[in-house]
PDB file of C-alpha atoms in Angstrom:
ATOM      1  CA  MET A1319      67.904  57.035  70.063  1.00 50.00           C
ATOM      2  CA  LYS A1320      71.241  55.506  69.064  1.00 48.00           C
ATOM      3  CA  ARG A1321      71.843  58.337  66.653  1.00 49.00           C
ATOM      4  CA  TYR A1322      71.132  60.858  69.377  1.00 45.00           C
ATOM      5  CA  LEU A1323      73.645  59.189  71.731  1.00 46.00           C
ATOM      6  CA  ILE A1324      76.306  59.198  69.008  1.00 46.00           C
ATOM      7  CA  VAL A1325      75.795  62.877  68.285  1.00 44.00           C
ATOM      8  CA  LEU A1326      75.933  63.685  72.005  1.00 44.00           C
ATOM      9  CA  ALA A1327      79.117  61.700  72.465  1.00 47.00           C
ATOM     10  CA  VAL A1328      80.763  63.433  69.536  1.00 44.00           C
ATOM     11  CA  SER A1329      79.664  66.811  70.902  1.00 44.00           C
ATOM     12  CA  CYS A1330      81.216  65.994  74.293  1.00 48.00           C
ATOM     13  CA  LEU A1331      84.479  64.929  72.697  1.00 46.00           C
ATOM     14  CA  ALA A1332      84.495  68.128  70.714  1.00 43.00           C
ATOM     15  CA  PHE A1333      84.096  70.171  73.877  1.00 42.00           C
ATOM     16  CA  ILE A1334      86.831  68.354  75.645  1.00 50.00           C
ATOM     17  CA  ALA A1335      89.181  68.795  72.709  1.00 51.00           C
ATOM     18  CA  THR A1336      89.011  72.562  73.122  1.00 77.00           C
ATOM     19  CA  ASP A1337      91.267  72.317  76.175  1.00 85.00           C
ATOM     20  CA  LYS A1338      94.623  72.203  74.495  1.00 91.00           C
ATOM     21  CA  PRO A1339      97.761  71.056  76.256  1.00 91.00           C
ATOM     22  CA  GLU A1340     100.356  73.714  76.743  1.00 90.00           C
ATOM     23  CA  LYS A1341     104.012  73.346  77.718  1.00 86.00           C
ATOM     24  CA  LYS A1342     106.025  76.401  78.786  1.00 83.00           C
ATOM     25  CA  TYR A1343     109.837  76.420  79.005  1.00 80.00           C
ATOM     26  CA  PHE A1344     111.577  79.114  80.959  1.00 76.00           C
ATOM     27  CA  ARG A1345     114.678  80.740  79.420  1.00 75.00           C
ATOM     28  CA  TYR A1346     117.982  79.781  81.104  1.00 73.00           C
ATOM     29  CA  SER A1347     115.985  77.570  83.405  1.00 78.00           C
ATOM     30  CA  LYS A1348     115.159  74.013  84.341  1.00 83.00           C
ATOM     31  CA  THR A1349     111.552  74.868  85.048  1.00 86.00           C
ATOM     32  CA  VAL A1350     108.741  73.581  82.830  1.00 89.00           C
ATOM     33  CA  GLU A1351     105.006  74.213  83.218  1.00 90.00           C
ATOM     34  CA  ASN A1352     102.526  71.770  81.863  1.00 91.00           C
ATOM     35  CA  SER A1353      98.864  72.852  81.645  1.00 92.00           C
ATOM     36  CA  PHE A1354      95.689  72.941  79.550  1.00 93.00           C
ATOM     37  CA  VAL A1355      94.188  76.019  77.984  1.00 93.00           C
ATOM     38  CA  ASN A1356      90.515  76.357  77.002  1.00 92.00           C
ATOM     39  CA  GLU A1357      89.010  78.145  73.915  1.00 91.00           C
ATOM     40  CA  ASP A1358      88.908  81.420  75.886  1.00 89.00           C
ATOM     41  CA  GLY A1359      92.666  81.249  76.531  1.00 89.00           C
ATOM     42  CA  ASN A1360      92.264  80.468  80.246  1.00 91.00           C
ATOM     43  CA  LEU A1361      94.077  77.738  82.122  1.00 93.00           C
ATOM     44  CA  ASN A1362      91.663  74.835  82.590  1.00 95.00           C
ATOM     45  CA  GLY A1363      92.383  71.463  84.074  1.00 94.00           C
ATOM     46  CA  LYS A1364      95.486  69.914  85.612  1.00 96.00           C
ATOM     47  CA  PHE A1365      98.566  72.158  86.156  1.00 95.00           C
ATOM     48  CA  GLU A1366     102.077  70.881  86.856  1.00 95.00           C
ATOM     49  CA  ARG A1367     105.339  72.699  87.432  1.00 92.00           C
ATOM     50  CA  THR A1368     108.545  70.663  87.250  1.00 92.00           C
ATOM     51  CA  TYR A1369     112.142  71.599  88.031  1.00 88.00           C
ATOM     52  CA  ASP A1370     114.884  69.543  86.484  1.00 87.00           C
ATOM     53  CA  ALA A1371     112.242  66.875  85.691  1.00 90.00           C
ATOM     54  CA  HIS A1372     111.104  66.800  89.332  1.00 89.00           C
ATOM     55  CA  GLU A1373     107.470  67.648  90.031  1.00 92.00           C
ATOM     56  CA  VAL A1374     107.441  70.583  92.486  1.00 90.00           C
ATOM     57  CA  GLU A1375     103.895  71.976  92.216  1.00 93.00           C
ATOM     58  CA  THR A1376     100.536  70.544  91.137  1.00 96.00           C
ATOM     59  CA  GLY A1377      96.964  71.746  91.133  1.00 96.00           C
ATOM     60  CA  THR A1378      93.858  72.376  89.070  1.00 97.00           C
ATOM     61  CA  TYR A1379      92.473  75.389  87.230  1.00 96.00           C
ATOM     62  CA  THR A1380      88.851  75.957  86.302  1.00 96.00           C
ATOM     63  CA  ASN A1381      88.550  78.638  83.660  1.00 94.00           C
ATOM     64  CA  GLY A1382      91.653  80.456  84.854  1.00 94.00           C
ATOM     65  CA  MET A1383      90.957  80.139  88.570  1.00 95.00           C
ATOM     66  CA  LYS A1384      92.704  77.891  91.040  1.00 96.00           C
ATOM     67  CA  THR A1385      90.458  75.230  92.549  1.00 96.00           C
ATOM     68  CA  GLY A1386      90.837  72.225  94.768  1.00 97.00           C
ATOM     69  CA  ILE A1387      94.034  71.095  96.493  1.00 97.00           C
ATOM     70  CA  TRP A1388      97.329  72.578  95.406  1.00 96.00           C
ATOM     71  CA  THR A1389     100.445  70.729  96.503  1.00 96.00           C
ATOM     72  CA  SER A1390     104.124  71.808  96.580  1.00 92.00           C
ATOM     73  CA  THR A1391     106.891  69.228  97.000  1.00 91.00           C
ATOM     74  CA  THR A1392     110.636  69.298  97.292  1.00 86.00           C
ATOM     75  CA  VAL A1393     112.880  68.121  94.479  1.00 84.00           C
ATOM     76  CA  GLN A1394     113.269  64.998  96.565  1.00 85.00           C
ATOM     77  CA  GLY A1395     109.463  64.455  96.461  1.00 88.00           C
ATOM     78  CA  LYS A1396     108.521  65.385 100.034  1.00 90.00           C
ATOM     79  CA  VAL A1397     105.260  67.318 100.433  1.00 93.00           C
ATOM     80  CA  ILE A1398     105.920  70.678 101.980  1.00 91.00           C
ATOM     81  CA  LYS A1399     102.714  72.612 101.261  1.00 94.00           C
ATOM     82  CA  GLN A1400      98.994  71.811 100.756  1.00 96.00           C
ATOM     83  CA  LEU A1401      96.451  74.531 100.285  1.00 94.00           C
ATOM     84  CA  THR A1402      92.829  74.334  99.150  1.00 96.00           C
ATOM     85  CA  TYR A1403      91.397  76.897  96.669  1.00 95.00           C
ATOM     86  CA  LYS A1404      87.883  77.861  95.599  1.00 96.00           C
ATOM     87  CA  ASN A1405      87.309  80.386  92.830  1.00 95.00           C
ATOM     88  CA  ASP A1406      91.023  81.352  92.961  1.00 94.00           C
ATOM     89  CA  VAL A1407      91.037  82.219  96.721  1.00 92.00           C
ATOM     90  CA  PRO A1408      92.153  80.035  99.636  1.00 94.00           C
ATOM     91  CA  ASP A1409      89.229  78.155 101.092  1.00 96.00           C
ATOM     92  CA  GLY A1410      89.861  75.278 103.527  1.00 96.00           C
ATOM     93  CA  LYS A1411      92.811  73.854 105.362  1.00 95.00           C
ATOM     94  CA  ILE A1412      96.392  74.993 104.826  1.00 96.00           C
ATOM     95  CA  ASN A1413      99.336  72.901 105.959  1.00 96.00           C
ATOM     96  CA  LEU A1414     102.971  73.726 105.498  1.00 95.00           C
ATOM     97  CA  TYR A1415     105.545  71.028 106.475  1.00 94.00           C
ATOM     98  CA  PHE A1416     109.229  70.769 107.037  1.00 89.00           C
ATOM     99  CA  ALA A1417     111.026  68.122 104.888  1.00 84.00           C
ATOM    100  CA  ASP A1418     110.971  65.723 107.860  1.00 87.00           C
ATOM    101  CA  GLY A1419     107.141  65.871 107.852  1.00 90.00           C
ATOM    102  CA  LYS A1420     106.830  67.995 110.993  1.00 93.00           C
ATOM    103  CA  PRO A1421     104.360  70.921 110.839  1.00 96.00           C
ATOM    104  CA  ARG A1422     105.522  74.418 109.749  1.00 95.00           C
ATOM    105  CA  VAL A1423     102.122  76.163 109.637  1.00 97.00           C
ATOM    106  CA  THR A1424      98.631  74.890 110.351  1.00 98.00           C
ATOM    107  CA  GLY A1425      95.439  76.895 109.783  1.00 98.00           C
ATOM    108  CA  ALA A1426      92.462  77.338 107.563  1.00 97.00           C
ATOM    109  CA  TYR A1427      90.768  79.837 105.319  1.00 96.00           C
ATOM    110  CA  ASP A1428      87.106  80.641 104.707  1.00 97.00           C
ATOM    111  CA  ASN A1429      86.559  82.338 101.313  1.00 95.00           C
ATOM    112  CA  GLY A1430      90.020  83.896 101.403  1.00 92.00           C
ATOM    113  CA  LEU A1431      89.923  84.994 105.069  1.00 94.00           C
ATOM    114  CA  LYS A1432      91.944  83.312 107.870  1.00 96.00           C
ATOM    115  CA  GLU A1433      89.677  81.316 110.158  1.00 97.00           C
ATOM    116  CA  GLY A1434      90.110  79.330 113.348  1.00 98.00           C
ATOM    117  CA  ALA A1435      93.325  78.358 115.126  1.00 98.00           C
ATOM    118  CA  TRP A1436      96.612  79.241 113.416  1.00 98.00           C
ATOM    119  CA  THR A1437      99.934  77.913 114.685  1.00 98.00           C
ATOM    120  CA  TYR A1438     103.471  78.606 113.398  1.00 97.00           C
ATOM    121  CA  TYR A1439     106.357  76.282 114.249  1.00 96.00           C
ATOM    122  CA  ASN A1440     110.119  76.330 113.847  1.00 91.00           C
ATOM    123  CA  ASN A1441     112.292  73.448 112.734  1.00 87.00           C
ATOM    124  CA  LYS A1442     112.750  72.350 116.316  1.00 90.00           C
ATOM    125  CA  ASN A1443     108.942  71.616 116.393  1.00 93.00           C
ATOM    126  CA  LYS A1444     108.470  74.529 118.849  1.00 95.00           C
ATOM    127  CA  ILE A1445     105.567  76.925 118.510  1.00 96.00           C
ATOM    128  CA  VAL A1446     106.752  80.443 117.662  1.00 96.00           C
ATOM    129  CA  LYS A1447     103.380  82.110 117.091  1.00 97.00           C
ATOM    130  CA  ASN A1448      99.746  81.129 117.660  1.00 97.00           C
ATOM    131  CA  GLY A1449      96.226  82.490 118.088  1.00 98.00           C
ATOM    132  CA  ILE A1450      92.742  82.460 116.614  1.00 98.00           C
ATOM    133  CA  TYR A1451      91.170  84.246 113.604  1.00 97.00           C
ATOM    134  CA  SER A1452      87.446  84.882 112.874  1.00 97.00           C
ATOM    135  CA  LYS A1453      86.783  86.059 109.345  1.00 95.00           C
ATOM    136  CA  GLY A1454      90.282  87.363 108.989  1.00 95.00           C
ATOM    137  CA  VAL A1455      90.191  89.225 112.304  1.00 95.00           C
ATOM    138  CA  PRO A1456      92.524  88.175 115.118  1.00 96.00           C
ATOM    139  CA  LYS A1457      90.572  87.234 118.257  1.00 97.00           C
ATOM    140  CA  GLY A1458      91.483  86.807 121.876  1.00 97.00           C
ATOM    141  CA  VAL A1459      95.085  86.429 123.099  1.00 98.00           C
ATOM    142  CA  TRP A1460      97.903  85.906 120.652  1.00 98.00           C
ATOM    143  CA  PHE A1461     101.460  84.776 121.518  1.00 97.00           C
ATOM    144  CA  PHE A1462     104.887  85.252 119.832  1.00 96.00           C
ATOM    145  CA  TYR A1463     107.576  83.038 121.418  1.00 95.00           C
ATOM    146  CA  ASP A1464     111.372  82.774 121.257  1.00 90.00           C
ATOM    147  CA  GLU A1465     113.092  79.988 119.309  1.00 84.00           C
ATOM    148  CA  ASP A1466     112.928  77.601 122.269  1.00 85.00           C
ATOM    149  CA  GLY A1467     109.151  78.044 122.459  1.00 83.00           C
ATOM    150  CA  LYS A1468     109.342  78.918 126.190  1.00 82.00           C
ATOM    151  CA  SER A1469     109.900  82.581 126.679  1.00 91.00           C
ATOM    152  CA  ILE A1470     107.137  84.979 125.502  1.00 94.00           C
ATOM    153  CA  ILE A1471     108.345  87.776 123.208  1.00 94.00           C
ATOM    154  CA  GLU A1472     104.954  89.349 123.035  1.00 96.00           C
ATOM    155  CA  GLU A1473     101.452  88.616 124.306  1.00 97.00           C
ATOM    156  CA  TYR A1474      98.535  90.695 123.057  1.00 97.00           C
ATOM    157  CA  ASP A1475      94.778  90.615 123.654  1.00 97.00           C
ATOM    158  CA  PHE A1476      93.139  91.727 120.388  1.00 95.00           C
ATOM    159  CA  ASP A1477      89.623  91.736 121.876  1.00 95.00           C
ATOM    160  CA  GLN A1478      90.703  94.267 124.509  1.00 92.00           C
ATOM    161  CA  GLN A1479      93.379  95.806 122.251  1.00 91.00           C
ATOM    162  CA  LYS A1480      95.732  95.503 125.254  1.00 93.00           C
ATOM    163  CA  GLN A1481      99.316  94.359 125.472  1.00 93.00           C
ATOM    164  CA  LEU A1482      99.807  91.733 128.205  1.00 97.00           C
ATOM    165  CA  ALA A1483     103.523  91.137 127.826  1.00 96.00           C
ATOM    166  CA  ASP A1484     106.295  92.731 125.828  1.00 93.00           C
ATOM    167  CA  ASN A1485     109.854  91.468 125.976  1.00 91.00           C
ATOM    168  CA  ARG A1486     111.072  92.697 122.629  1.00 87.00           C
ATOM    169  CA  ALA A1487     113.541  95.076 124.186  1.00 80.00           C
ATOM    170  CA  ALA A1488     115.429  92.223 125.854  1.00 73.00           C
ATOM    171  CA  LEU A1489     116.087  90.483 122.459  1.00 73.00           C
ATOM    172  CA  HIS A1490     119.627  90.278 121.213  1.00 64.00           C
ATOM    173  CA  TYR A1491     120.331  90.140 117.493  1.00 60.00           C
ATOM    174  CA  SER A1492     123.457  89.064 115.706  1.00 55.00           C
ATOM    175  CA  ASP A1493     124.941  91.128 112.923  1.00 51.00           C
ATOM    176  CA  ASP A1494     126.235  87.925 111.369  1.00 52.00           C
ATOM    177  CA  GLU A1495     124.599  86.067 108.493  1.00 53.00           C
ATOM    178  CA  ILE A1496     122.096  83.434 109.703  1.00 59.00           C
ATOM    179  CA  LYS A1497     122.227  79.992 108.049  1.00 58.00           C
ATOM    180  CA  PHE A1498     118.947  78.239 107.189  1.00 58.00           C
ATOM    181  CA  GLN A1499     117.935  74.995 105.518  1.00 57.00           C
ATOM    182  CA  SER A1500     115.657  75.243 102.494  1.00 58.00           C
ATOM    183  CA  ASP A1501     113.227  72.359 102.349  1.00 59.00           C
ATOM    184  CA  TYR A1502     112.316  73.383  98.837  1.00 56.00           C
ATOM    185  CA  MET A1503     115.781  72.625  97.459  1.00 56.00           C
ATOM    186  CA  GLY A1504     117.178  70.409 100.206  1.00 55.00           C
ATOM    187  CA  LYS A1505     120.120  72.857 100.493  1.00 58.00           C
ATOM    188  CA  SER A1506     121.149  75.581 102.877  1.00 59.00           C
ATOM    189  CA  TYR A1507     121.202  79.279 102.361  1.00 63.00           C
ATOM    190  CA  ARG A1508     122.372  82.262 104.359  1.00 62.00           C
ATOM    191  CA  TYR A1509     120.360  85.361 105.212  1.00 63.00           C
ATOM    192  CA  ARG A1510     121.834  88.733 106.152  1.00 62.00           C
ATOM    193  CA  GLU A1511     119.777  90.721 108.617  1.00 60.00           C
ATOM    194  CA  VAL A1512     119.032  94.269 107.570  1.00 62.00           C
ATOM    195  CA  ILE A1513     117.273  96.810 109.746  1.00 60.00           C
ATOM    196  CA  ASP A1514     114.165  98.151 108.004  1.00 64.00           C
ATOM    197  CA  VAL A1515     112.313 101.438 108.012  1.00 62.00           C
ATOM    198  CA  PRO A1516     108.916 100.428 109.354  1.00 67.00           C
ATOM    199  CA  ALA A1517     105.612 101.439 107.865  1.00 68.00           C
ATOM    200  CA  PRO A1518     103.963 104.110 110.059  1.00 74.00           C
ATOM    201  CA  GLY A1519     100.947 103.435 112.171  1.00 81.00           C
ATOM    202  CA  ALA A1520     101.191  99.668 112.643  1.00 86.00           C
ATOM    203  CA  ARG A1521     103.523  96.790 113.346  1.00 88.00           C
ATOM    204  CA  PRO A1522     103.216  92.993 113.255  1.00 92.00           C
ATOM    205  CA  LEU A1523     102.854  90.961 116.505  1.00 94.00           C
ATOM    206  CA  GLY A1524     106.325  90.323 117.808  1.00 92.00           C
ATOM    207  CA  GLY A1525     107.798  93.319 116.022  1.00 89.00           C
ATOM    208  CA  TYR A1526     109.189  93.864 112.537  1.00 85.00           C
ATOM    209  CA  ARG A1527     112.534  92.227 113.069  1.00 83.00           C
ATOM    210  CA  LYS A1528     111.286  88.951 114.459  1.00 87.00           C
ATOM    211  CA  THR A1529     108.490  88.844 111.903  1.00 89.00           C
ATOM    212  CA  LYS A1530     110.902  89.505 109.073  1.00 84.00           C
ATOM    213  CA  GLU A1531     113.194  86.750 110.354  1.00 84.00           C
ATOM    214  CA  LEU A1532     110.242  84.377 110.414  1.00 89.00           C
ATOM    215  CA  PHE A1533     109.422  85.378 106.837  1.00 87.00           C
ATOM    216  CA  ALA A1534     112.989  84.920 105.651  1.00 82.00           C
ATOM    217  CA  LYS A1535     113.344  81.451 107.241  1.00 83.00           C
ATOM    218  CA  ASN A1536     110.242  80.265 105.457  1.00 86.00           C
ATOM    219  CA  PHE A1537     110.419  82.206 102.141  1.00 82.00           C
ATOM    220  CA  GLU A1538     110.308  79.996  99.066  1.00 79.00           C
ATOM    221  CA  ILE A1539     113.164  81.116  96.822  1.00 78.00           C
ATOM    222  CA  PRO A1540     112.264  79.862  93.335  1.00 78.00           C
ATOM    223  CA  GLN A1541     114.539  77.038  92.267  1.00 76.00           C
ATOM    224  CA  ASP A1542     115.903  78.798  89.152  1.00 75.00           C
ATOM    225  CA  ILE A1543     117.257  81.682  91.281  1.00 77.00           C
ATOM    226  CA  TRP A1544     119.546  79.529  93.392  1.00 76.00           C
ATOM    227  CA  PHE A1545     122.156  79.282  90.638  1.00 76.00           C
ATOM    228  CA  THR A1546     122.403  82.899  89.540  1.00 79.00           C
ATOM    229  CA  TYR A1547     122.439  86.560  90.718  1.00 79.00           C
ATOM    230  CA  VAL A1548     119.306  88.565  91.367  1.00 80.00           C
ATOM    231  CA  SER A1549     118.682  92.107  92.420  1.00 82.00           C
ATOM    232  CA  GLN A1550     114.972  92.798  92.055  1.00 84.00           C
ATOM    233  CA  THR A1551     112.633  95.290  93.599  1.00 86.00           C
ATOM    234  CA  TYR A1552     108.917  94.777  94.297  1.00 87.00           C
ATOM    235  CA  PHE A1553     106.333  97.242  95.591  1.00 88.00           C
ATOM    236  CA  ALA A1554     103.742  95.947  98.050  1.00 88.00           C
ATOM    237  CA  THR A1555     100.510  97.580  99.091  1.00 89.00           C
ATOM    238  CA  TYR A1556      98.155  96.272 101.795  1.00 91.00           C
ATOM    239  CA  LYS A1557      95.398  97.297 104.179  1.00 91.00           C
ATOM    240  CA  ILE A1558      95.335  96.875 107.980  1.00 91.00           C
ATOM    241  CA  SER A1559      92.126  97.465 109.882  1.00 89.00           C
ATOM    242  CA  SER A1560      91.801  98.677 113.466  1.00 86.00           C
ATOM    243  CA  THR A1561      90.899  95.041 114.436  1.00 87.00           C
ATOM    244  CA  GLY A1562      94.323  93.883 113.241  1.00 88.00           C
ATOM    245  CA  SER A1563      93.097  92.125 110.091  1.00 88.00           C
ATOM    246  CA  PHE A1564      95.457  92.178 107.107  1.00 89.00           C
ATOM    247  CA  GLY A1565      94.577  91.866 103.468  1.00 88.00           C
ATOM    248  CA  ASN A1566      94.278  93.385  99.961  1.00 89.00           C
ATOM    249  CA  VAL A1567      97.914  92.602  99.363  1.00 91.00           C
ATOM    250  CA  THR A1568      99.262  93.475  95.902  1.00 92.00           C
ATOM    251  CA  ILE A1569     102.842  92.905  94.753  1.00 91.00           C
ATOM    252  CA  SER A1570     104.107  94.630  91.634  1.00 89.00           C
ATOM    253  CA  ARG A1571     107.504  94.484  90.014  1.00 86.00           C
ATOM    254  CA  VAL A1572     109.501  97.666  89.850  1.00 82.00           C
ATOM    255  CA  LYS A1573     111.779  97.942  86.831  1.00 72.00           C
ATOM    256  CA  LYS A1574     113.896 100.693  88.354  1.00 63.00           C
ATOM    257  CA  SER A1575     114.478 100.356  92.044  1.00 55.00           C
ATOM    258  CA  ASN A1576     114.716 103.220  94.504  1.00 53.00           C
ATOM    259  CA  MET A1577     116.792 101.867  97.415  1.00 51.00           C
ATOM    260  CA  ARG A1578     116.248 105.099  99.337  1.00 55.00           C
ATOM    261  CA  TYR A1579     112.516 104.706  99.499  1.00 55.00           C
ATOM    262  CA  LYS A1580     111.322 105.845 102.878  1.00 56.00           C
ATOM    263  CA  THR A1581     109.463 102.578 103.684  1.00 63.00           C
ATOM    264  CA  GLY A1582     111.528  99.644 102.747  1.00 71.00           C
ATOM    265  CA  MET A1583     112.502  96.047 103.470  1.00 77.00           C
ATOM    266  CA  ASP A1584     115.822  94.659 102.213  1.00 77.00           C
ATOM    267  CA  PHE A1585     116.394  90.924 101.976  1.00 79.00           C
ATOM    268  CA  TYR A1586     119.843  89.548 101.241  1.00 76.00           C
ATOM    269  CA  PHE A1587     120.134  85.799 100.544  1.00 79.00           C
ATOM    270  CA  PHE A1588     123.202  83.750  99.683  1.00 77.00           C
ATOM    271  CA  THR A1589     122.614  80.204  98.414  1.00 75.00           C
ATOM    272  CA  GLU A1590     124.767  77.160  98.872  1.00 71.00           C
ATOM    273  CA  TYR A1591     125.786  77.552  95.214  1.00 68.00           C
ATOM    274  CA  SER A1592     127.355  80.965  95.683  1.00 63.00           C
ATOM    275  CA  ASN A1593     130.725  79.709  94.393  1.00 69.00           C
ATOM    276  CA  HIS A1594     129.257  78.064  91.289  1.00 73.00           C
ATOM    277  CA  LEU A1595     126.959  80.751  89.821  1.00 75.00           C
ATOM    278  CA  GLN A1596     126.081  81.758  86.288  1.00 74.00           C
ATOM    279  CA  ARG A1597     125.074  85.246  85.311  1.00 75.00           C
ATOM    280  CA  VAL A1598     122.036  84.913  83.015  1.00 71.00           C
ATOM    281  CA  ASN A1599     119.108  87.015  81.826  1.00 74.00           C
ATOM    282  CA  ILE A1600     116.402  85.514  83.991  1.00 76.00           C
ATOM    283  CA  ASP A1601     113.077  84.804  82.259  1.00 75.00           C
ATOM    284  CA  GLU A1602     110.414  87.404  83.044  1.00 78.00           C
ATOM    285  CA  ARG A1603     108.068  84.621  84.157  1.00 78.00           C
ATOM    286  CA  THR A1604     110.553  83.575  86.783  1.00 80.00           C
ATOM    287  CA  LEU A1605     110.522  87.106  88.290  1.00 81.00           C
ATOM    288  CA  TYR A1606     106.682  87.189  88.227  1.00 83.00           C
ATOM    289  CA  HIS A1607     106.637  83.703  89.845  1.00 82.00           C
ATOM    290  CA  PHE A1608     109.010  85.265  92.474  1.00 84.00           C
ATOM    291  CA  ALA A1609     106.352  87.993  93.028  1.00 88.00           C
ATOM    292  CA  ASP A1610     103.637  85.381  93.547  1.00 88.00           C
ATOM    293  CA  LYS A1611     105.716  83.665  96.245  1.00 87.00           C
ATOM    294  CA  ILE A1612     106.400  86.989  97.945  1.00 88.00           C
ATOM    295  CA  LYS A1613     102.693  87.816  98.056  1.00 90.00           C
ATOM    296  CA  GLU A1614     101.768  84.329  99.335  1.00 90.00           C
ATOM    297  CA  ASP A1615     104.385  84.332 102.145  1.00 90.00           C
ATOM    298  CA  PHE A1616     103.876  87.980 103.036  1.00 90.00           C
ATOM    299  CA  GLU A1617     100.200  87.228 103.702  1.00 92.00           C
ATOM    300  CA  LEU A1618     101.083  84.022 105.583  1.00 93.00           C
ATOM    301  CA  PHE A1619     103.866  85.155 107.927  1.00 93.00           C
ATOM    302  CA  TYR A1620     103.212  88.894 108.580  1.00 90.00           C
ATOM    303  CA  GLY A1621     100.618  89.656 111.180  1.00 88.00           C
ATOM    304  CA  PRO A1622      98.382  89.829 112.981  1.00 95.00           C
ATOM    305  CA  TRP A1623      98.949  93.556 113.202  1.00 93.00           C
ATOM    306  CA  ILE A1624      98.896  95.994 116.120  1.00 91.00           C
ATOM    307  CA  LEU A1625      97.901  99.580 115.310  1.00 88.00           C
ATOM    308  CA  ASP A1626      99.096 102.688 117.122  1.00 82.00           C
ATOM    309  CA  ASN A1627      96.521 104.389 119.331  1.00 76.00           C
ATOM    310  CA  ASN A1628      96.084 107.281 116.909  1.00 66.00           C
ATOM    311  CA  HIS A1629      95.386 105.075 113.862  1.00 73.00           C
ATOM    312  CA  GLU A1630      92.096 103.415 112.984  1.00 80.00           C
ATOM    313  CA  ASN A1631      93.122 101.873 109.647  1.00 86.00           C
ATOM    314  CA  VAL A1632      96.335 101.816 107.720  1.00 86.00           C
ATOM    315  CA  ASP A1633      96.855 101.737 103.973  1.00 86.00           C
ATOM    316  CA  GLY A1634     100.355 100.276 103.978  1.00 83.00           C
ATOM    317  CA  PHE A1635     102.976 100.309 101.293  1.00 83.00           C
ATOM    318  CA  VAL A1636     106.524  99.087 101.235  1.00 83.00           C
ATOM    319  CA  GLN A1637     109.326  98.671  98.778  1.00 83.00           C
ATOM    320  CA  MET A1638     110.897  95.188  99.013  1.00 83.00           C
ATOM    321  CA  ASN A1639     114.425  94.751  97.683  1.00 81.00           C
ATOM    322  CA  PHE A1640     115.386  91.100  97.157  1.00 82.00           C
ATOM    323  CA  VAL A1641     119.083  90.523  96.527  1.00 80.00           C
ATOM    324  CA  VAL A1642     120.293  86.987  95.899  1.00 80.00           C
ATOM    325  CA  ASN A1643     124.014  86.023  95.773  1.00 79.00           C
ATOM    326  CA  GLN A1644     125.119  89.680  95.591  1.00 73.00           C
ATOM    327  CA  GLN A1645     126.791  91.904  98.149  1.00 64.00           C
TER     328      GLN A1645
END
């Protein structure tokens, strides 16, 4: 019996030992990834991303798939995002926070589909968008508010597919750069508004311009990009159903951009370090990490979607040009 237990213990230790620790350094970067890789070459176990020796993202992989609670923190150690995964898809509560601890987004997923009440806030703790999802489909009446959380920009009943209020035409936009505070870096950045060519057949609740502004205010610019110049193009595809659901998002990097593409979104960001930049060859992994953040925030902040009367479903595609610290 004792011999059996010893053999079993040795076998267990041998199995555990197949998960080898792996440390990845990013070229011209302060980012380091610490993880474990199993004998099949898949990430398995605890994952940690640090920036300048500060822990900024932690989670767990099971045979290459995200599982359990994943947490993002600022370089100052404040929790700004918590999201639960199961088999590599969101499943459970999602909470995004501002650095002061106030809510940014509250909601939940069920097997990758948005479920229940979703609420989006601004940094004044005012609700800017809210409504209910059921299996990824928007239900009932949704609202999009102005920055003060009082005036309705748009009110739409998704059950009846009927617009109840539309004040988008009364909005006034500034051509100046807008200054935001990044909770991820604890520093400010400026965003230049660019008018986009919308995708045909559908638009997000509140309109493209307000939704794009909401996206830009909340977009997580990877830490390594704050100190250099970037001009990178990504191509997004997605599906919108007649019910307003939004999914099947893919983001791919485009090596050669086409700024004249008929369906495009241009984002111009200028970080607080614009006067102290270094021109470097950014690590490919940083640019793919950038793509992951675009996909995550695109799914989070765009939608629900309203389709034109003559469209039942839309296979959307858009070229996204991200320009950081360049004119």
